[in-house]
PDB file of C-alpha atoms and ligand atoms in Angstrom:
ATOM      1  CA  MET G   1      86.253  79.924 106.785  1.00 78.00           C
ATOM      2  CA  THR G   2      85.578  82.921 104.605  1.00 78.00           C
ATOM      3  CA  ARG G   3      82.122  82.951 103.095  1.00 93.00           C
ATOM      4  CA  THR G   4      81.807  86.704 102.863  1.00 97.00           C
ATOM      5  CA  VAL G   5      84.262  88.887 100.986  1.00 98.00           C
ATOM      6  CA  VAL G   6      84.261  92.607 100.328  1.00 98.00           C
ATOM      7  CA  VAL G   7      85.049  94.189  96.965  1.00 98.00           C
ATOM      8  CA  PRO G   8      85.656  97.853  97.824  1.00 98.00           C
ATOM      9  CA  GLY G   9      85.971 100.786  95.474  1.00 97.00           C
ATOM     10  CA  SER G  10      84.735 104.198  94.456  1.00 96.00           C
ATOM     11  CA  PHE G  11      82.851 102.927  91.388  1.00 98.00           C
ATOM     12  CA  ASP G  12      82.413 106.414  89.878  1.00 97.00           C
ATOM     13  CA  PRO G  13      80.925 104.881  87.779  1.00 98.00           C
ATOM     14  CA  VAL G  14      81.057 101.068  87.655  1.00 98.00           C
ATOM     15  CA  THR G  15      82.869  99.795  84.528  1.00 98.00           C
ATOM     16  CA  LEU G  16      82.982  96.419  82.794  1.00 98.00           C
ATOM     17  CA  GLY G  17      86.405  96.012  84.422  1.00 97.00           C
ATOM     18  CA  HIS G  18      84.835  96.282  87.895  1.00 98.00           C
ATOM     19  CA  LEU G  19      82.120  93.826  86.895  1.00 98.00           C
ATOM     20  CA  ASP G  20      84.716  91.345  85.687  1.00 97.00           C
ATOM     21  CA  VAL G  21      86.284  91.344  89.182  1.00 98.00           C
ATOM     22  CA  VAL G  22      82.904  91.095  90.944  1.00 98.00           C
ATOM     23  CA  GLU G  23      81.887  88.174  88.704  1.00 97.00           C
ATOM     24  CA  ARG G  24      85.160  86.370  89.423  1.00 97.00           C
ATOM     25  CA  ALA G  25      84.694  86.923  93.171  1.00 97.00           C
ATOM     26  CA  ALA G  26      81.092  85.679  92.919  1.00 97.00           C
ATOM     27  CA  ALA G  27      82.318  82.477  91.271  1.00 97.00           C
ATOM     28  CA  LEU G  28      84.599  81.824  94.261  1.00 96.00           C
ATOM     29  CA  PHE G  29      82.636  83.025  97.307  1.00 97.00           C
ATOM     30  CA  GLU G  30      79.052  82.572  98.493  1.00 96.00           C
ATOM     31  CA  ASP G  31      78.549  86.138  99.673  1.00 98.00           C
ATOM     32  CA  VAL G  32      80.161  89.055  97.872  1.00 98.00           C
ATOM     33  CA  VAL G  33      79.593  92.540  99.248  1.00 98.00           C
ATOM     34  CA  VAL G  34      80.471  95.298  96.802  1.00 98.00           C
ATOM     35  CA  ALA G  35      81.386  98.160  99.129  1.00 98.00           C
ATOM     36  CA  VAL G  36      81.042 101.672  97.760  1.00 98.00           C
ATOM     37  CA  GLY G  37      83.274 104.172  99.551  1.00 96.00           C
ATOM     38  CA  VAL G  38      81.204 107.194 100.490  1.00 92.00           C
ATOM     39  CA  ASN G  39      83.941 109.210 102.241  1.00 83.00           C
ATOM     40  CA  ALA G  40      83.584 112.815 101.156  1.00 69.00           C
ATOM     41  CA  SER G  41      87.252 113.295 100.280  1.00 65.00           C
ATOM     42  CA  LYS G  42      87.163 112.791  96.512  1.00 68.00           C
ATOM     43  CA  ASN G  43      85.413 114.812  93.852  1.00 85.00           C
ATOM     44  CA  ARG G  44      82.838 112.440  92.394  1.00 94.00           C
ATOM     45  CA  LEU G  45      80.768 112.698  89.221  1.00 96.00           C
ATOM     46  CA  PHE G  46      78.021 110.503  90.742  1.00 97.00           C
ATOM     47  CA  SER G  47      76.654 110.680  94.288  1.00 95.00           C
ATOM     48  CA  ALA G  48      77.003 107.680  96.596  1.00 95.00           C
ATOM     49  CA  GLU G  49      73.312 106.838  96.066  1.00 96.00           C
ATOM     50  CA  GLU G  50      73.732 106.987  92.285  1.00 97.00           C
ATOM     51  CA  ARG G  51      76.872 104.843  92.333  1.00 97.00           C
ATOM     52  CA  ILE G  52      75.125 102.264  94.515  1.00 98.00           C
ATOM     53  CA  ALA G  53      72.025 102.228  92.283  1.00 98.00           C
ATOM     54  CA  LEU G  54      74.122 101.739  89.125  1.00 98.00           C
ATOM     55  CA  LEU G  55      76.042  98.904  90.791  1.00 98.00           C
ATOM     56  CA  GLU G  56      72.868  97.215  92.024  1.00 98.00           C
ATOM     57  CA  ARG G  57      71.559  97.174  88.477  1.00 98.00           C
ATOM     58  CA  ALA G  58      74.902  96.033  87.051  1.00 98.00           C
ATOM     59  CA  CYS G  59      75.132  93.160  89.567  1.00 98.00           C
ATOM     60  CA  GLY G  60      71.460  92.184  89.322  1.00 97.00           C
ATOM     61  CA  HIS G  61      72.315  88.957  87.466  1.00 96.00           C
ATOM     62  CA  LEU G  62      74.577  87.766  90.299  1.00 97.00           C
ATOM     63  CA  PRO G  63      72.515  86.224  93.129  1.00 95.00           C
ATOM     64  CA  GLY G  64      75.382  86.060  95.646  1.00 95.00           C
ATOM     65  CA  VAL G  65      76.268  89.725  95.306  1.00 98.00           C
ATOM     66  CA  ARG G  66      74.953  92.649  97.356  1.00 98.00           C
ATOM     67  CA  VAL G  67      75.930  96.299  97.231  1.00 98.00           C
ATOM     68  CA  ARG G  68      76.474  98.469 100.323  1.00 98.00           C
ATOM     69  CA  GLY G  69      77.863 101.933 101.014  1.00 97.00           C
ATOM     70  CA  PHE G  70      80.547 102.317 103.638  1.00 97.00           C
ATOM     71  CA  SER G  71      82.334 105.214 105.268  1.00 96.00           C
ATOM     72  CA  GLY G  72      85.479 105.152 107.355  1.00 95.00           C
ATOM     73  CA  LEU G  73      87.953 102.306 107.164  1.00 97.00           C
ATOM     74  CA  VAL G  74      87.341  99.324 104.912  1.00 97.00           C
ATOM     75  CA  THR G  75      88.702  97.135 107.751  1.00 98.00           C
ATOM     76  CA  ASP G  76      85.980  98.398 110.114  1.00 98.00           C
ATOM     77  CA  PHE G  77      83.362  97.643 107.474  1.00 98.00           C
ATOM     78  CA  CYS G  78      84.761  94.089 107.090  1.00 98.00           C
ATOM     79  CA  THR G  79      84.563  93.581 110.871  1.00 97.00           C
ATOM     80  CA  GLU G  80      81.022  94.996 110.982  1.00 97.00           C
ATOM     81  CA  ILE G  81      79.685  92.558 108.383  1.00 97.00           C
ATOM     82  CA  GLY G  82      81.916  89.599 109.303  1.00 96.00           C
ATOM     83  CA  ALA G  83      83.851  89.534 106.028  1.00 97.00           C
ATOM     84  CA  GLY G  84      87.001  87.411 106.015  1.00 94.00           C
ATOM     85  CA  ALA G  85      88.754  88.968 103.058  1.00 98.00           C
ATOM     86  CA  VAL G  86      88.984  91.964 100.775  1.00 98.00           C
ATOM     87  CA  VAL G  87      89.088  91.247  97.035  1.00 98.00           C
ATOM     88  CA  LYS G  88      90.838  93.670  94.696  1.00 98.00           C
ATOM     89  CA  GLY G  89      91.302  93.500  90.949  1.00 97.00           C
ATOM     90  CA  LEU G  90      94.791  93.977  89.551  1.00 97.00           C
ATOM     91  CA  ARG G  91      95.178  95.390  86.061  1.00 96.00           C
ATOM     92  CA  THR G  92      98.859  96.234  86.015  1.00 95.00           C
ATOM     93  CA  ALA G  93     102.058  96.097  88.051  1.00 95.00           C
ATOM     94  CA  GLN G  94     101.322  99.713  89.035  1.00 95.00           C
ATOM     95  CA  ASP G  95      98.057  98.562  90.586  1.00 96.00           C
ATOM     96  CA  TYR G  96     100.001  96.002  92.593  1.00 97.00           C
ATOM     97  CA  GLU G  97     102.465  98.623  93.850  1.00 97.00           C
ATOM     98  CA  TYR G  98      99.569 100.889  94.836  1.00 96.00           C
ATOM     99  CA  GLU G  99      97.493  98.141  96.442  1.00 97.00           C
ATOM    100  CA  LEU G 100     100.183  96.198  98.329  1.00 98.00           C
ATOM    101  CA  PRO G 101     100.839  98.792 101.071  1.00 98.00           C
ATOM    102  CA  MET G 102      97.069  99.117 101.587  1.00 98.00           C
ATOM    103  CA  ALA G 103      96.758  95.338 101.829  1.00 98.00           C
ATOM    104  CA  HIS G 104      99.531  95.221 104.453  1.00 98.00           C
ATOM    105  CA  MET G 105      98.002  98.138 106.360  1.00 98.00           C
ATOM    106  CA  ASN G 106      94.584  96.492 106.372  1.00 98.00           C
ATOM    107  CA  THR G 107      96.063  93.220 107.669  1.00 98.00           C
ATOM    108  CA  ARG G 108      97.946  95.123 110.344  1.00 98.00           C
ATOM    109  CA  LEU G 109      94.814  97.030 111.358  1.00 97.00           C
ATOM    110  CA  SER G 110      92.399  94.126 111.625  1.00 96.00           C
ATOM    111  CA  GLY G 111      93.917  90.877 110.400  1.00 96.00           C
ATOM    112  CA  VAL G 112      91.851  90.937 107.193  1.00 97.00           C
ATOM    113  CA  THR G 113      93.530  89.365 104.164  1.00 97.00           C
ATOM    114  CA  THR G 114      93.463  90.929 100.693  1.00 98.00           C
ATOM    115  CA  LEU G 115      93.078  88.631  97.692  1.00 98.00           C
ATOM    116  CA  PHE G 116      94.241  89.990  94.358  1.00 98.00           C
ATOM    117  CA  LEU G 117      92.425  88.826  91.235  1.00 97.00           C
ATOM    118  CA  PRO G 118      93.914  89.643  87.844  1.00 95.00           C
ATOM    119  CA  THR G 119      91.412  91.339  85.568  1.00 95.00           C
ATOM    120  CA  SER G 120      90.825  90.054  82.042  1.00 94.00           C
ATOM    121  CA  PRO G 121      93.389  91.409  79.581  1.00 94.00           C
ATOM    122  CA  GLU G 122      90.634  93.168  77.612  1.00 95.00           C
ATOM    123  CA  HIS G 123      89.855  95.234  80.718  1.00 94.00           C
ATOM    124  CA  ALA G 124      93.443  95.863  81.790  1.00 95.00           C
ATOM    125  CA  PHE G 125      93.411  99.477  80.613  1.00 97.00           C
ATOM    126  CA  VAL G 126      89.884 100.371  81.762  1.00 97.00           C
ATOM    127  CA  SER G 127      89.392 102.729  84.701  1.00 97.00           C
ATOM    128  CA  SER G 128      86.501 104.972  85.714  1.00 97.00           C
ATOM    129  CA  SER G 129      88.678 108.056  85.409  1.00 96.00           C
ATOM    130  CA  LEU G 130      89.888 107.234  81.869  1.00 98.00           C
ATOM    131  CA  VAL G 131      86.378 106.331  80.751  1.00 98.00           C
ATOM    132  CA  LYS G 132      85.043 109.646  82.110  1.00 98.00           C
ATOM    133  CA  GLU G 133      87.794 111.561  80.325  1.00 98.00           C
ATOM    134  CA  VAL G 134      87.136 109.781  77.013  1.00 98.00           C
ATOM    135  CA  ALA G 135      83.395 110.466  77.277  1.00 98.00           C
ATOM    136  CA  ALA G 136      83.869 114.096  78.364  1.00 97.00           C
ATOM    137  CA  LEU G 137      86.083 114.755  75.347  1.00 97.00           C
ATOM    138  CA  GLY G 138      83.648 113.235  72.870  1.00 96.00           C
ATOM    139  CA  GLY G 139      85.146 109.741  72.524  1.00 98.00           C
ATOM    140  CA  ASP G 140      83.164 106.510  72.547  1.00 98.00           C
ATOM    141  CA  ALA G 141      83.170 105.084  76.083  1.00 98.00           C
ATOM    142  CA  SER G 142      80.415 102.577  75.373  1.00 98.00           C
ATOM    143  CA  PRO G 143      82.703  99.504  74.985  1.00 98.00           C
ATOM    144  CA  PHE G 144      83.808  99.882  78.601  1.00 98.00           C
ATOM    145  CA  LEU G 145      80.488 100.326  80.399  1.00 98.00           C
ATOM    146  CA  PRO G 146      77.128  98.588  80.765  1.00 98.00           C
ATOM    147  CA  ASP G 147      74.670 100.361  78.408  1.00 98.00           C
ATOM    148  CA  PHE G 148      72.664 102.015  81.169  1.00 98.00           C
ATOM    149  CA  VAL G 149      75.853 103.290  82.846  1.00 98.00           C
ATOM    150  CA  HIS G 150      76.970 104.756  79.535  1.00 98.00           C
ATOM    151  CA  ASP G 151      73.570 106.488  79.250  1.00 98.00           C
ATOM    152  CA  ALA G 152      73.823 107.812  82.828  1.00 98.00           C
ATOM    153  CA  LEU G 153      77.336 109.097  82.130  1.00 98.00           C
ATOM    154  CA  ALA G 154      76.243 110.853  78.934  1.00 98.00           C
ATOM    155  CA  ARG G 155      73.332 112.499  80.806  1.00 98.00           C
ATOM    156  CA  ARG G 156      75.538 113.614  83.702  1.00 98.00           C
ATOM    157  CA  LEU G 157      78.183 115.092  81.396  1.00 97.00           C
ATOM    158  CA  ALA G 158      75.465 116.945  79.440  1.00 96.00           C
ATOM    159  CA  GLU G 159      74.080 118.349  82.731  1.00 95.00           C
ATOM    160  CA  ARG G 160      77.562 119.476  83.728  1.00 93.00           C
ATOM    161  CA  ARG G 161      78.086 121.174  80.361  1.00 92.00           C
ATOM    162  CA  GLU G 162      74.738 122.992  80.754  1.00 92.00           C
ATOM    163  CA  GLN G 163      75.658 124.097  84.285  1.00 90.00           C
ATOM    164  CA  GLN G 164      78.932 125.440  82.949  1.00 87.00           C
ATOM    165  CA  GLY G 165      77.098 127.380  80.241  1.00 80.00           C
ATOM    166  CA  GLY G 166      77.580 125.132  77.235  1.00 61.00           C
TER     167      GLY G 166
HETATM  168  O1  PNS W 201      88.167 102.609  93.408  1.00 60.97           O
HETATM  169  P1  PNS W 201      89.176 103.220  94.335  1.00 60.97           P
HETATM  170  O2  PNS W 201      89.092 104.729  94.309  1.00 60.97           O
HETATM  171  O3  PNS W 201      90.565 102.696  94.139  1.00 60.97           O
HETATM  172  O4  PNS W 201      88.693 102.752  95.799  1.00 60.97           O
HETATM  173  C1  PNS W 201      89.376 103.208  96.901  1.00 60.97           C
HETATM  174  C2  PNS W 201      88.797 102.616  98.192  1.00 60.97           C
HETATM  175  C3  PNS W 201      87.392 103.145  98.462  1.00 60.97           C
HETATM  176  C4  PNS W 201      88.782 101.117  98.116  1.00 60.97           C
HETATM  177  C5  PNS W 201      89.812 103.080  99.262  1.00 60.97           C
HETATM  178  O5  PNS W 201      89.947 104.470  99.193  1.00 60.97           O
HETATM  179  C6  PNS W 201      89.407 102.681 100.661  1.00 60.97           C
HETATM  180  O6  PNS W 201      89.554 101.541 101.055  1.00 60.97           O
HETATM  181  N1  PNS W 201      88.897 103.662 101.401  1.00 60.97           N
HETATM  182  C7  PNS W 201      88.445 103.472 102.748  1.00 60.97           C
HETATM  183  C8  PNS W 201      89.378 104.136 103.731  1.00 60.97           C
HETATM  184  C9  PNS W 201      90.435 103.178 104.182  1.00 60.97           C
HETATM  185  O7  PNS W 201      90.171 102.080 104.641  1.00 60.97           O
HETATM  186  N2  PNS W 201      91.700 103.637 104.056  1.00 60.97           N
HETATM  187  C10 PNS W 201      92.857 102.905 104.463  1.00 60.97           C
HETATM  188  C11 PNS W 201      93.293 101.936 103.386  1.00 60.97           C
HETATM  189  S1  PNS W 201      94.791 101.162 103.903  1.00 60.97           S
END
């Protein structure tokens, strides 16, 4: 029986779309571990510690949810914590095409099953990268983020602008 599931992602930063998936997973499973990938490969706006802290605050109202960082393979992390499944949100058919080979690979590697949860239609176009682009170019990203994440994003973008000399 699967009590523990893993919701992996980069969460740079967490959006309302991510939270929708975590809330749906929390309604189905006793123990939901939101797993923040800390592999150094991608260029992140927020550090692993910052992404984890924002997620912990965003998930604070969900008693069955904990947030952990992981490095290496998501399958190894699932084995380490005894998780029976990976949960991924699907926004579009493109998400499915991107996620399906990873789901098969993860099953082949460790036997772990991936469960796909459709996101709410109102979040179907929300991604961290789009939200960052909108905010960086002066658009209003607040409808897509928890308030404190929107504040953190505004502060980080202002810091970056200062570092780059205005
Ligand atoms: O939010 P993202 O960027 O789509 O999340 C990607 C993440 C962290 C879930 C993915 O890159 C991942 O699982 N990384 C761990 C490395 C791994 O297991 N790779 C093989 C996947 S088949």
